[in-house]
Short mmCIF file of C-alpha atoms in Angstrom, two decimals:
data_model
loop_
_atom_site.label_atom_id
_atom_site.label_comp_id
_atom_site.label_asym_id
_atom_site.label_seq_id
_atom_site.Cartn_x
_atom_site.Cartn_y
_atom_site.Cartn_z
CA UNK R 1 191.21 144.88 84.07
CA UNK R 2 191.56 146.70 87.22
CA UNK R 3 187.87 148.34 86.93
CA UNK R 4 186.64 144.72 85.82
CA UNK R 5 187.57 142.79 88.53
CA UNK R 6 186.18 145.58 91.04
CA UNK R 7 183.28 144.81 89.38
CA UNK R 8 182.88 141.43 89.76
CA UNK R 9 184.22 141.13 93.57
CA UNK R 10 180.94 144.09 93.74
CA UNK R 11 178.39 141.84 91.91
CA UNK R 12 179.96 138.91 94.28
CA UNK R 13 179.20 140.83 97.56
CA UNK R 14 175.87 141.61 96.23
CA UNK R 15 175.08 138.20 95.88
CA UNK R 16 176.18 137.17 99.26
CA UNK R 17 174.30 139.95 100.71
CA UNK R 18 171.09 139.11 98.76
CA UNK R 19 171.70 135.78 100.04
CA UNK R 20 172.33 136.25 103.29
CA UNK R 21 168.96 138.74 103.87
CA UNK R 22 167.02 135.73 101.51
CA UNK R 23 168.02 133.25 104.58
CA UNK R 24 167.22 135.48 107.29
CA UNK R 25 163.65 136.57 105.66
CA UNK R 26 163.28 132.48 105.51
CA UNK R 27 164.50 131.76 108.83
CA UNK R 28 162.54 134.53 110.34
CA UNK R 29 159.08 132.91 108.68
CA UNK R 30 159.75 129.62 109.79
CA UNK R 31 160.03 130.41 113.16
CA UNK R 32 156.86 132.56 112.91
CA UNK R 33 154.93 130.10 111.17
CA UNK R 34 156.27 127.34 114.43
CA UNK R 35 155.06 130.06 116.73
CA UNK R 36 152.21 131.05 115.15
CA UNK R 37 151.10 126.96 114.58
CA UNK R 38 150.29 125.45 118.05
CA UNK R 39 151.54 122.27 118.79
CA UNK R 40 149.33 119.16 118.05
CA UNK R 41 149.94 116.66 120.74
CA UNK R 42 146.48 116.99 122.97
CA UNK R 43 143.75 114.14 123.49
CA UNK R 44 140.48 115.45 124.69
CA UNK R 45 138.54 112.70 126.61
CA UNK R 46 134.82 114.09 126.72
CA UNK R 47 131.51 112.28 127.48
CA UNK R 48 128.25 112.14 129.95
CA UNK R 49 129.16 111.75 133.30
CA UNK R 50 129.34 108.04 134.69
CA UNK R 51 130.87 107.25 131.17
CA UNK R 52 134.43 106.31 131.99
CA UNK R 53 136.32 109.19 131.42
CA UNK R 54 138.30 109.55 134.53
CA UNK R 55 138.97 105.88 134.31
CA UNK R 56 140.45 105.76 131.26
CA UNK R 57 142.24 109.20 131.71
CA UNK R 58 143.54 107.43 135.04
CA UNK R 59 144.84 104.29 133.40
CA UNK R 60 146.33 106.06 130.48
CA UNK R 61 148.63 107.66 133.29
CA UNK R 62 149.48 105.04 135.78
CA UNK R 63 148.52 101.97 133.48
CA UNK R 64 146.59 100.15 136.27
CA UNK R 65 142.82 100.38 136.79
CA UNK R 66 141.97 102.91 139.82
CA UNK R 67 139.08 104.07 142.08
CA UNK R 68 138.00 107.16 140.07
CA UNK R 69 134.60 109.07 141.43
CA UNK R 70 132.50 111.99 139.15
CA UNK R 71 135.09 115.07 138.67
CA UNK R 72 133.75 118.60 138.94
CA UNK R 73 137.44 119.69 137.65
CA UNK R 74 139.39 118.70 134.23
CA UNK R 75 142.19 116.12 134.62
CA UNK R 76 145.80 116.54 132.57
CA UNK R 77 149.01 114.58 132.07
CA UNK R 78 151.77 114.79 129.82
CA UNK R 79 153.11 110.78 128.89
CA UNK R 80 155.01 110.13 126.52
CA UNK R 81 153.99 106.86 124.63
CA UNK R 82 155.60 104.85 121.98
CA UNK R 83 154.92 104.98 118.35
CA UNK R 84 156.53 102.60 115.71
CA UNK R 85 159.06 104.86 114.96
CA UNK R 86 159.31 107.80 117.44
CA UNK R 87 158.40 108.73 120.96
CA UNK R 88 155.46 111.09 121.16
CA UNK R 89 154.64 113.60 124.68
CA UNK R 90 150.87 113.04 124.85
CA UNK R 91 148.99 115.24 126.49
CA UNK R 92 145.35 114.06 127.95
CA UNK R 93 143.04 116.07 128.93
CA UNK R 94 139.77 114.74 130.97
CA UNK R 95 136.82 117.44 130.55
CA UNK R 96 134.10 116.92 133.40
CA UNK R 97 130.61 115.60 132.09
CA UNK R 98 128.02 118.12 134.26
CA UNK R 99 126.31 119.78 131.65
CA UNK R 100 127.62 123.04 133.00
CA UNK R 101 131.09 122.06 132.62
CA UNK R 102 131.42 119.94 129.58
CA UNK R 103 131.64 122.59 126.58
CA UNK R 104 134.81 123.80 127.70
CA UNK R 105 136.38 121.50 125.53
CA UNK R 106 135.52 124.74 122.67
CA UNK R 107 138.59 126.02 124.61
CA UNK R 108 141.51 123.30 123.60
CA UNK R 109 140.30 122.39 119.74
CA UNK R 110 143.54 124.24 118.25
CA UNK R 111 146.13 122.29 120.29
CA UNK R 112 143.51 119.12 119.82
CA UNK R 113 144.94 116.33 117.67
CA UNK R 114 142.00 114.10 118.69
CA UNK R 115 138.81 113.59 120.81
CA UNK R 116 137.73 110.45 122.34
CA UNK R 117 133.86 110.36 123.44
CA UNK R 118 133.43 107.99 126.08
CA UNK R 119 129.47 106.16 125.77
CA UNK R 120 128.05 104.13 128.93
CA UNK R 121 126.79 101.34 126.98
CA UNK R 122 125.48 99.69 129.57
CA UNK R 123 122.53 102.69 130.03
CA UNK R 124 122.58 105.09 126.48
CA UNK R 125 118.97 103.88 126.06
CA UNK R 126 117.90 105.55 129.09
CA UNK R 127 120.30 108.33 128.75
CA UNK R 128 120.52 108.79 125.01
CA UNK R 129 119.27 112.53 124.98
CA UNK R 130 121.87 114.13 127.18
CA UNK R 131 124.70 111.56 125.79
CA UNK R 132 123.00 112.80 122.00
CA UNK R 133 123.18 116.34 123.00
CA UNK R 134 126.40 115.97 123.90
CA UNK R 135 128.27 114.43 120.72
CA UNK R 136 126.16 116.47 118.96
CA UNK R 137 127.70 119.79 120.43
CA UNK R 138 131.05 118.22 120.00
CA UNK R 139 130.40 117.31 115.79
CA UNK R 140 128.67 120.24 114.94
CA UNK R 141 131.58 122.33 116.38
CA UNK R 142 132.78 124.87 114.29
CA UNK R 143 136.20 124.32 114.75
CA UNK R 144 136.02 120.58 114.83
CA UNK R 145 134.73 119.92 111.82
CA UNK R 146 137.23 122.87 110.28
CA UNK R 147 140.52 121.20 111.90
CA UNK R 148 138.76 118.11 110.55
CA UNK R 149 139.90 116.43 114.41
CA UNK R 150 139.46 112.44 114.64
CA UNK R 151 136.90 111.30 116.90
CA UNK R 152 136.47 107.78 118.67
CA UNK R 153 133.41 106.90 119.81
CA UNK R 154 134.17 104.39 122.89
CA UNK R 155 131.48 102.17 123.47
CA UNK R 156 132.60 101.42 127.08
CA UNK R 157 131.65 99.36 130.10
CA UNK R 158 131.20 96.05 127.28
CA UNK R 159 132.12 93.98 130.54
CA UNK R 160 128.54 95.07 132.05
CA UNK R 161 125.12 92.51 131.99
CA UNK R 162 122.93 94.62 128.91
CA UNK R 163 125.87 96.48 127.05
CA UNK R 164 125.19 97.31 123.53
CA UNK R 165 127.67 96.67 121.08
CA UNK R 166 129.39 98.95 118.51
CA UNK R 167 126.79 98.88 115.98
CA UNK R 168 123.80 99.06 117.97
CA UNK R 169 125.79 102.21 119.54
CA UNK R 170 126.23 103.69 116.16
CA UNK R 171 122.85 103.29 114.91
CA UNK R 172 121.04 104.59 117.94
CA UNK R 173 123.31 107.57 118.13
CA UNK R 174 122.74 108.04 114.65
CA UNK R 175 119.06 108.26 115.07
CA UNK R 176 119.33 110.51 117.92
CA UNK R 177 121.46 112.96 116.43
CA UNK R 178 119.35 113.51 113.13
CA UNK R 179 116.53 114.00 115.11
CA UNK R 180 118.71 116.72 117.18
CA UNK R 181 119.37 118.01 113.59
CA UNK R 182 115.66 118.49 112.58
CA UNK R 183 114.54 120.44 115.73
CA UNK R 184 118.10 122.36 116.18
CA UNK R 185 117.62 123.37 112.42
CA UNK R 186 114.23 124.35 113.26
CA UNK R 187 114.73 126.27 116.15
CA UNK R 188 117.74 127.87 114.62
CA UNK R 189 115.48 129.52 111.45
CA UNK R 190 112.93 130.45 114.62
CA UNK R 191 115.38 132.31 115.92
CA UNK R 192 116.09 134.11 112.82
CA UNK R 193 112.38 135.19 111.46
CA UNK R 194 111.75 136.49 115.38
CA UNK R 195 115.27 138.81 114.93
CA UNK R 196 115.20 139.69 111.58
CA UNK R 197 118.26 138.34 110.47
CA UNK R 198 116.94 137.66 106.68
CA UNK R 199 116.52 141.54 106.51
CA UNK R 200 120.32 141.74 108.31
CA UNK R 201 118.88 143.43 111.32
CA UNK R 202 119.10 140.42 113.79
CA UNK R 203 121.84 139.17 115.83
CA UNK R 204 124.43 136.64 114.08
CA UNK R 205 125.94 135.57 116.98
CA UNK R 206 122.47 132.61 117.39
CA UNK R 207 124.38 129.83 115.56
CA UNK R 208 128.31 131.20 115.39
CA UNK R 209 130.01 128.17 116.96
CA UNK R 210 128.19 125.14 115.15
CA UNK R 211 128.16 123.71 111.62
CA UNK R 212 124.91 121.48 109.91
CA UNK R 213 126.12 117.93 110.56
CA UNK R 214 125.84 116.02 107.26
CA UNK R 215 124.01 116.58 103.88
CA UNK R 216 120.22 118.58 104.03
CA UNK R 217 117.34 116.41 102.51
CA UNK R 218 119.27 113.58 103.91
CA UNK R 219 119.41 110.65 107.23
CA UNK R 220 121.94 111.76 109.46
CA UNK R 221 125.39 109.51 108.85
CA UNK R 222 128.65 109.37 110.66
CA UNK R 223 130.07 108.80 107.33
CA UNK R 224 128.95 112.01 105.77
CA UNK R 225 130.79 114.34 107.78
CA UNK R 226 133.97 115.81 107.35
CA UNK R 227 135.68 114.47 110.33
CA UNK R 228 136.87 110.59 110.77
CA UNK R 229 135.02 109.24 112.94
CA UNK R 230 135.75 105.29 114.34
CA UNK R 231 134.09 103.11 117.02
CA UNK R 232 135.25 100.69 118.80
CA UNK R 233 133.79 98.61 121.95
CA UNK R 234 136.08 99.13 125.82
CA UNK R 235 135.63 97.95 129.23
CA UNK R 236 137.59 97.24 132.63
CA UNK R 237 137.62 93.95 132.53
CA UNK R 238 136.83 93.54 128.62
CA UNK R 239 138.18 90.18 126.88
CA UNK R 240 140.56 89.89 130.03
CA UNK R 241 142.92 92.14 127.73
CA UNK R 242 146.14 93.57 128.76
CA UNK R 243 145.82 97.22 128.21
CA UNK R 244 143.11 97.09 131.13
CA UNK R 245 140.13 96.51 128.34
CA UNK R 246 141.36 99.56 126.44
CA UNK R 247 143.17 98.25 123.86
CA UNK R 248 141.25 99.71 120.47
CA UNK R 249 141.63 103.16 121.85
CA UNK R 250 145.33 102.65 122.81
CA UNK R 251 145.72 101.54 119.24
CA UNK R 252 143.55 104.63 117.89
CA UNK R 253 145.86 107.47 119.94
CA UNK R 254 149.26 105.43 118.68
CA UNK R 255 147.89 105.95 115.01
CA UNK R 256 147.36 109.78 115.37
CA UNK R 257 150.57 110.12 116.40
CA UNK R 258 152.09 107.99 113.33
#
């Protein structure tokens, strides 16, 4: 009896110890798994300049319309806004539009939980190649597309004489973009019959950060790629609202968040 119950009380401390090292192995990947994941809680306004960015990056931190001028440096606040059940810590980031400065955004995708693309409405038919090039960058990014990130298209300054609306927005970008495709594409197997890189002797690095937007042998949709993407119309003094004409994209960033 003696020898018996030594036995047990030693097949009892063995499973406390197994136990005890199971919970610690756990432990210790959970909080390598909540280091390892960054946290989720950025917005990334991007856009053309003159497109509203810094207005709406402004408002979203003082909640009043303000004087904002062309910014050669990227904006940031940490607000916390209200969702239906919780209190979220946004953080915004503004990304300068000067062509030289607007693909840093490449550098904030993993903390990114969404990306609003600010349009000028008011003038995309005489700017619709750099605004084009511009959400086109953004869409065909690599790391967009594979951290599938929300995007809302802001059709902005609705409250000026000649504005396009949402749909005419959409379908001009639309065109723009698969034309962007076709000569991108083009270019891109250019590039690889002058370096060889069908014989694996050219350099791989040409096309490393983008993805082909949509299906080959096919018009270019928003609805055919990978990441959500929603439009909606804004303005300053749009339908006299009271989130300063900014309402739909107020709405958009509380739904990420639900």
């Amino acid at each position: 009896m003696f020898v018996s119950g030594n036995l047990m009380s030693y097949a009892a401390l063995l499973y406390l110890a197994f136990g005890i090292v199971a919970a610690v192995v756990l432990k210790y990947f959970v909080l390598s798994e909540t280091i390892r994941k960054p946290k989720k809680n950025t917005i990334l306004i991007l856009g053309t300049t003159k497109s509203g960015k810094t207005t709406l990056w402004a408002y979203f931190r003082y909640h009043r319309l303000i004087p904002t001028q062309t910014s050669m440096e990227k904006n940031e606040v940490e607000k916390p806004i209200h969702c239906k059940e919780k209190s979220v810590v946004l953080h915004l980031m503004d990304i300068p539009g000067h062509p030289k400065l607007r693909n840093e955004f490449h550098d904030y995708t993993p903390i990114t939980k969404g990306i609003i693309f600010m349009v000028n409405s008011s003038t995309l038919k005489s700017d619709i190649q750099e605004v084009g090039e511009n959400l086109y960058d953004v869409l065909a990014d690599k790391h967009v597309q594979k951290l599938e990130i929300p995007i809302l298209v802001a059709c902005h300054k609705q409250d000026l004489k000649g504005s396009l609306d949402r749909s005419d927005v959409e379908n001009i970008l639309a065109q723009e973009i698969d034309k962007l495709r076709s000569t991108r594409q083009s270019s891109l197997q250019k590039h690889d019959n002058d370096h060889g890189n069908n014989n694996g002797d050219g350099d791989d690095d040409a096309d490393e950060t983008t993805e082909f937007l949509g299906f080959e042998n096919k018009k270019f949709s928003f609805e055919d790629l990978v990441n959500h993407v929603t439009f909606v119309e804004s303005g300053t003094r749009y339908k006299n609202e009271d989130f300063g004409g900014f309402s739909d994209i107020n709405e958009w960033v509380v739904e990420l968040f639900d």
